[in-house]
Short mmCIF file of C-alpha atoms in Angstrom, two decimals:
data_model
loop_
_atom_site.label_atom_id
_atom_site.label_comp_id
_atom_site.label_asym_id
_atom_site.label_seq_id
_atom_site.Cartn_x
_atom_site.Cartn_y
_atom_site.Cartn_z
CA MET A 1 -0.75 13.36 -21.34
CA MET A 2 2.41 14.83 -22.85
CA HIS A 3 5.62 12.81 -22.56
CA THR A 4 9.08 13.32 -24.00
CA LYS A 5 9.83 13.04 -27.69
CA GLU A 6 11.01 9.82 -29.31
CA GLY A 7 14.62 9.06 -28.45
CA SER A 8 14.34 10.78 -25.07
CA LEU A 9 13.39 9.53 -21.62
CA LYS A 10 12.46 11.85 -18.75
CA LEU A 11 13.06 10.59 -15.23
CA GLY A 12 11.34 11.73 -12.04
CA LEU A 13 13.53 10.89 -9.03
CA VAL A 14 11.64 10.96 -5.74
CA GLN A 15 13.85 11.66 -2.71
CA THR A 16 11.60 11.03 0.29
CA ASP A 17 11.28 9.94 3.90
CA ASN A 18 8.92 7.18 5.04
CA THR A 19 7.10 6.06 8.18
CA TRP A 20 8.85 3.09 9.81
CA GLN A 21 6.98 -0.17 9.19
CA ASP A 22 3.75 1.73 8.45
CA ILE A 23 2.72 1.00 4.88
CA ASP A 24 -0.49 3.05 4.95
CA ALA A 25 1.25 6.17 6.28
CA SER A 26 4.17 5.83 3.88
CA LEU A 27 1.91 5.42 0.85
CA ALA A 28 -0.29 8.33 1.91
CA HIS A 29 2.80 10.53 2.23
CA LEU A 30 4.09 9.45 -1.18
CA SER A 31 0.70 9.88 -2.88
CA ILE A 32 0.91 13.62 -2.22
CA LYS A 33 4.30 13.72 -3.92
CA MET A 34 3.15 11.61 -6.86
CA ASP A 35 0.37 14.10 -7.55
CA LYS A 36 2.99 16.84 -7.91
CA ILE A 37 5.16 15.03 -10.46
CA ASP A 38 5.39 16.60 -13.88
CA ASN A 39 3.05 14.82 -16.30
CA SER A 40 5.80 14.69 -18.93
CA VAL A 41 7.78 12.14 -16.86
CA ASP A 42 8.30 8.71 -18.44
CA VAL A 43 9.85 6.88 -15.46
CA ILE A 44 9.21 7.59 -11.76
CA ILE A 45 11.85 6.16 -9.39
CA LEU A 46 11.26 5.64 -5.66
CA PRO A 47 13.78 4.60 -2.97
CA GLU A 48 14.48 1.12 -1.63
CA LEU A 49 11.78 -0.32 0.68
CA PHE A 50 9.87 2.94 0.35
CA SER A 51 6.75 1.66 2.12
CA THR A 52 8.42 0.27 5.27
CA GLY A 53 11.96 1.54 5.69
CA PHE A 54 14.98 -0.78 5.77
CA THR A 55 13.58 -3.09 8.42
CA MET A 56 14.68 -6.64 9.13
CA GLU A 57 11.40 -7.34 10.98
CA ALA A 58 9.82 -8.86 7.91
CA GLU A 59 7.14 -10.94 9.57
CA GLY A 60 3.94 -8.94 9.87
CA VAL A 61 5.19 -6.18 7.54
CA ALA A 62 5.90 -8.02 4.29
CA GLU A 63 3.21 -8.03 1.63
CA ALA A 64 2.30 -10.43 -1.15
CA MET A 65 2.47 -9.39 -4.80
CA ASP A 66 -1.24 -8.53 -4.63
CA GLY A 67 -0.71 -6.36 -1.53
CA LYS A 68 -1.57 -2.69 -1.10
CA ALA A 69 1.88 -1.31 -2.02
CA VAL A 70 2.06 -3.15 -5.36
CA LYS A 71 -1.53 -2.11 -6.12
CA TRP A 72 -0.56 1.46 -5.22
CA MET A 73 2.34 1.35 -7.69
CA ARG A 74 0.15 -0.02 -10.44
CA ALA A 75 -2.53 2.60 -9.83
CA HIS A 76 -0.04 5.47 -10.01
CA ALA A 77 1.65 4.01 -13.08
CA LYS A 78 -1.73 4.01 -14.82
CA GLU A 79 -2.68 7.47 -13.56
CA LYS A 80 0.63 9.09 -14.52
CA GLN A 81 1.08 6.94 -17.63
CA SER A 82 4.61 6.33 -16.45
CA LEU A 83 6.78 3.39 -15.50
CA VAL A 84 7.01 3.37 -11.67
CA ILE A 85 10.04 1.69 -10.03
CA GLY A 86 10.87 1.05 -6.37
CA SER A 87 11.54 -1.82 -3.98
CA LEU A 88 9.22 -3.45 -1.44
CA LEU A 89 9.36 -6.06 1.29
CA ILE A 90 7.63 -9.04 -0.36
CA VAL A 91 6.73 -12.49 1.00
CA GLU A 92 6.05 -15.57 -1.12
CA SER A 93 5.44 -19.00 0.42
CA GLY A 94 7.03 -17.87 3.68
CA THR A 95 10.17 -16.57 1.95
CA TYR A 96 11.06 -12.86 2.14
CA TYR A 97 12.52 -10.75 -0.64
CA ASN A 98 13.75 -7.20 -1.05
CA ARG A 99 12.02 -6.99 -4.41
CA LEU A 100 12.21 -4.21 -6.95
CA ILE A 101 8.89 -3.78 -8.73
CA ALA A 102 8.53 -2.13 -12.12
CA ALA A 103 4.89 -1.18 -12.64
CA PHE A 104 3.92 -0.33 -16.23
CA PRO A 105 1.12 2.04 -17.33
CA GLU A 106 -0.83 -0.78 -18.94
CA GLY A 107 -1.02 -2.71 -15.66
CA LYS A 108 1.70 -5.36 -15.92
CA THR A 109 4.62 -5.64 -13.49
CA GLU A 110 8.14 -6.99 -13.74
CA SER A 111 10.46 -7.62 -10.79
CA TYR A 112 14.02 -8.12 -9.59
CA ASP A 113 15.06 -9.61 -6.24
CA LYS A 114 18.08 -7.92 -4.66
CA ARG A 115 21.17 -9.98 -5.42
CA HIS A 116 23.62 -8.56 -2.88
CA LEU A 117 22.03 -8.65 0.55
CA PHE A 118 23.61 -6.32 3.10
CA SER A 119 25.21 -8.78 5.52
CA PHE A 120 26.61 -5.88 7.58
CA ALA A 121 23.02 -5.25 8.76
CA GLY A 122 21.91 -8.90 8.75
CA GLU A 123 19.80 -8.59 5.61
CA ASP A 124 21.11 -11.94 4.35
CA ALA A 125 19.67 -13.67 7.44
CA VAL A 126 16.13 -12.48 6.63
CA PHE A 127 15.84 -12.16 2.86
CA THR A 128 16.54 -14.54 0.01
CA ALA A 129 18.86 -13.27 -2.71
CA GLY A 130 17.90 -12.98 -6.36
CA GLU A 131 19.81 -14.74 -9.10
CA GLU A 132 18.94 -12.85 -12.28
CA ARG A 133 19.10 -9.25 -13.40
CA LEU A 134 16.04 -7.59 -14.86
CA ILE A 135 16.38 -5.79 -18.19
CA ILE A 136 13.43 -3.56 -19.03
CA ASN A 137 12.80 -2.41 -22.58
CA TYR A 138 10.86 0.84 -22.34
CA LYS A 139 10.36 3.58 -24.90
CA GLY A 140 13.47 2.53 -26.81
CA PHE A 141 15.73 2.37 -23.75
CA LYS A 142 17.21 -0.73 -22.13
CA ILE A 143 17.00 -0.23 -18.37
CA CYS A 144 18.63 -2.35 -15.64
CA PRO A 145 17.30 -1.52 -12.16
CA LEU A 146 19.32 -2.65 -9.13
CA ILE A 147 19.11 -2.17 -5.36
CA CYS A 148 21.42 -0.30 -2.97
CA TYR A 149 24.27 -2.67 -1.94
CA ASP A 150 24.39 -3.96 -5.55
CA LEU A 151 26.17 -0.68 -6.34
CA ARG A 152 29.35 -1.93 -4.64
CA PHE A 153 29.69 -4.88 -7.03
CA PRO A 154 30.79 -3.79 -10.51
CA VAL A 155 30.58 -7.28 -12.01
CA TRP A 156 26.83 -7.45 -11.32
CA SER A 157 26.43 -3.95 -12.79
CA ARG A 158 28.58 -4.61 -15.86
CA ASN A 159 27.10 -3.51 -19.15
CA THR A 160 27.08 -6.79 -21.06
CA GLU A 161 23.71 -6.26 -22.77
CA GLU A 162 23.95 -2.78 -24.30
CA ILE A 163 22.17 -1.23 -21.32
CA ASP A 164 21.26 2.45 -21.69
CA LEU A 165 20.37 3.18 -18.07
CA LEU A 166 21.39 1.67 -14.73
CA ILE A 167 19.10 2.55 -11.82
CA TYR A 168 19.95 2.13 -8.13
CA VAL A 169 17.21 2.53 -5.51
CA ALA A 170 18.66 2.82 -2.01
CA ASN A 171 18.59 3.35 1.73
CA TRP A 172 22.24 4.48 1.84
CA PRO A 173 23.17 6.17 5.15
CA ASP A 174 25.02 9.42 5.62
CA ALA A 175 28.12 7.74 7.08
CA ARG A 176 28.98 6.21 3.69
CA MET A 177 27.89 8.93 1.26
CA LEU A 178 31.35 9.31 -0.26
CA ALA A 179 31.08 5.74 -1.53
CA TRP A 180 27.58 6.38 -2.93
CA ASP A 181 28.63 9.49 -4.82
CA THR A 182 31.84 7.94 -6.13
CA LEU A 183 30.43 4.60 -7.20
CA LEU A 184 27.42 6.01 -9.04
CA LYS A 185 29.71 8.13 -11.19
CA ALA A 186 32.09 5.19 -11.69
CA ARG A 187 29.26 2.90 -12.83
CA ALA A 188 28.33 5.46 -15.50
CA ILE A 189 31.89 5.94 -16.74
CA GLU A 190 32.88 2.28 -16.87
CA ASN A 191 29.61 1.17 -18.52
CA LEU A 192 29.20 4.10 -20.95
CA CYS A 193 25.57 4.46 -19.91
CA TYR A 194 23.30 6.72 -17.93
CA VAL A 195 23.08 6.07 -14.18
CA ALA A 196 20.36 7.23 -11.79
CA GLY A 197 20.58 6.76 -8.03
CA VAL A 198 17.58 7.48 -5.78
CA ASN A 199 18.23 7.54 -2.04
CA ARG A 200 15.93 8.34 0.90
CA VAL A 201 16.18 11.06 3.52
CA GLY A 202 15.27 11.16 7.21
CA VAL A 203 16.13 9.08 10.28
CA ASP A 204 14.96 5.48 10.68
CA ASN A 205 14.19 3.51 13.84
CA ASN A 206 17.76 2.24 13.93
CA LYS A 207 18.88 5.88 14.30
CA LEU A 208 20.54 5.82 10.90
CA VAL A 209 20.58 9.20 9.17
CA TYR A 210 19.90 9.48 5.44
CA VAL A 211 20.74 12.61 3.47
CA GLY A 212 19.67 11.70 -0.06
CA HIS A 213 22.30 12.67 -2.65
CA THR A 214 19.87 11.45 -5.29
CA SER A 215 21.65 11.95 -8.60
CA ALA A 216 21.90 11.17 -12.29
CA TYR A 217 24.94 10.95 -14.59
CA ASP A 218 25.42 10.73 -18.32
CA ALA A 219 27.60 8.16 -20.09
CA MET A 220 30.73 10.25 -19.50
CA GLY A 221 30.03 10.66 -15.79
CA ALA A 222 28.80 14.26 -16.01
CA SER A 223 26.09 15.21 -13.51
CA LEU A 224 22.63 15.86 -14.97
CA MET A 225 21.12 17.57 -11.92
CA ALA A 226 21.88 19.31 -8.67
CA SER A 227 20.22 17.85 -5.57
CA LYS A 228 19.67 19.23 -2.09
CA PRO A 229 20.95 16.94 0.68
CA SER A 230 18.59 16.05 3.54
CA GLN A 231 15.50 17.52 1.88
CA GLU A 232 12.53 15.74 0.42
CA ALA A 233 12.31 16.67 -3.25
CA ILE A 234 11.47 15.53 -6.75
CA TYR A 235 14.24 15.83 -9.32
CA TYR A 236 14.13 15.53 -13.08
CA ALA A 237 16.63 14.34 -15.67
CA THR A 238 16.17 13.85 -19.41
CA LEU A 239 18.15 11.14 -21.17
CA GLU A 240 18.93 11.07 -24.89
CA LYS A 241 19.63 7.96 -26.96
CA ALA A 242 21.73 10.10 -29.29
CA HIS A 243 24.11 10.89 -26.41
CA ILE A 244 24.76 7.20 -25.76
CA ALA A 245 25.31 6.49 -29.46
CA SER A 246 27.69 9.42 -29.78
CA VAL A 247 29.76 8.45 -26.75
CA ARG A 248 30.02 4.80 -27.77
CA ASP A 249 30.92 5.68 -31.34
CA LYS A 250 33.70 7.95 -30.15
CA PHE A 251 34.93 5.75 -27.31
CA SER A 252 34.65 2.03 -28.04
CA PHE A 253 35.74 1.01 -24.54
CA LEU A 254 32.99 -1.59 -24.15
CA ASP A 255 34.50 -3.55 -27.04
CA ASP A 256 37.50 -4.27 -24.81
CA ARG A 257 35.57 -5.41 -21.73
CA ASP A 258 36.33 -8.76 -20.12
CA ARG A 259 34.14 -11.72 -20.99
CA PHE A 260 32.81 -13.67 -18.02
CA GLU A 261 29.95 -15.71 -16.66
CA ILE A 262 28.43 -15.25 -13.20
CA LYS A 263 28.08 -18.57 -11.42
CA GLN A 264 25.09 -18.99 -9.14
CA ASP A 265 25.51 -20.37 -5.63
#
């Protein structure tokens, strides 16, 4: 299976709808899309809570880490020989998490629990917040994947570890798309790194409308792709380590960043 050359990373960004609280239907729908993804892709990115929708009715819908959705991610990571990233509604010992799963081709998984829970929708009353970022080292790139509302908090996104790529998986509604578009570009510019944001489309059971705006930016904030709002689609973006090195050599802005520690609650 042909993948990108050394020093490059090809992303497949899956902008999709799902079936509300129906894991089997959502996975079946996504399996058709996964089969269509270019075999040269190194990282496949799915939206937030892609198997259930952004539901607060966790009981009866949440899965364990050996549940069907995690197994589905692992199977497709192996089949496509790609890193597969997306978030799921996970339960452990009666505690619920909006958990980002990174499934690797060789079968292992790594995870990140959403730090900033969306209190506006009552997410903080259902889920337990994470306390640590996940940094993935993959094919020479340092990747930090985050979830939706995390995008609004630049301290949590700050590039303190020479990150090459920030990823945001989301259920970000149409009413606030200006913020989504603006903040993704800002995160790239301020952190001198690539940024990819994958958002869903469709209408959920809360009557919220989602129009996608899945996008990717380089370390200067330039767009790497053109997306079609409101349509299901698979987009591609190729990242180059040489671009990051060139930008940071020319503009040493990260050397002047503030030093801080994040205190846990």
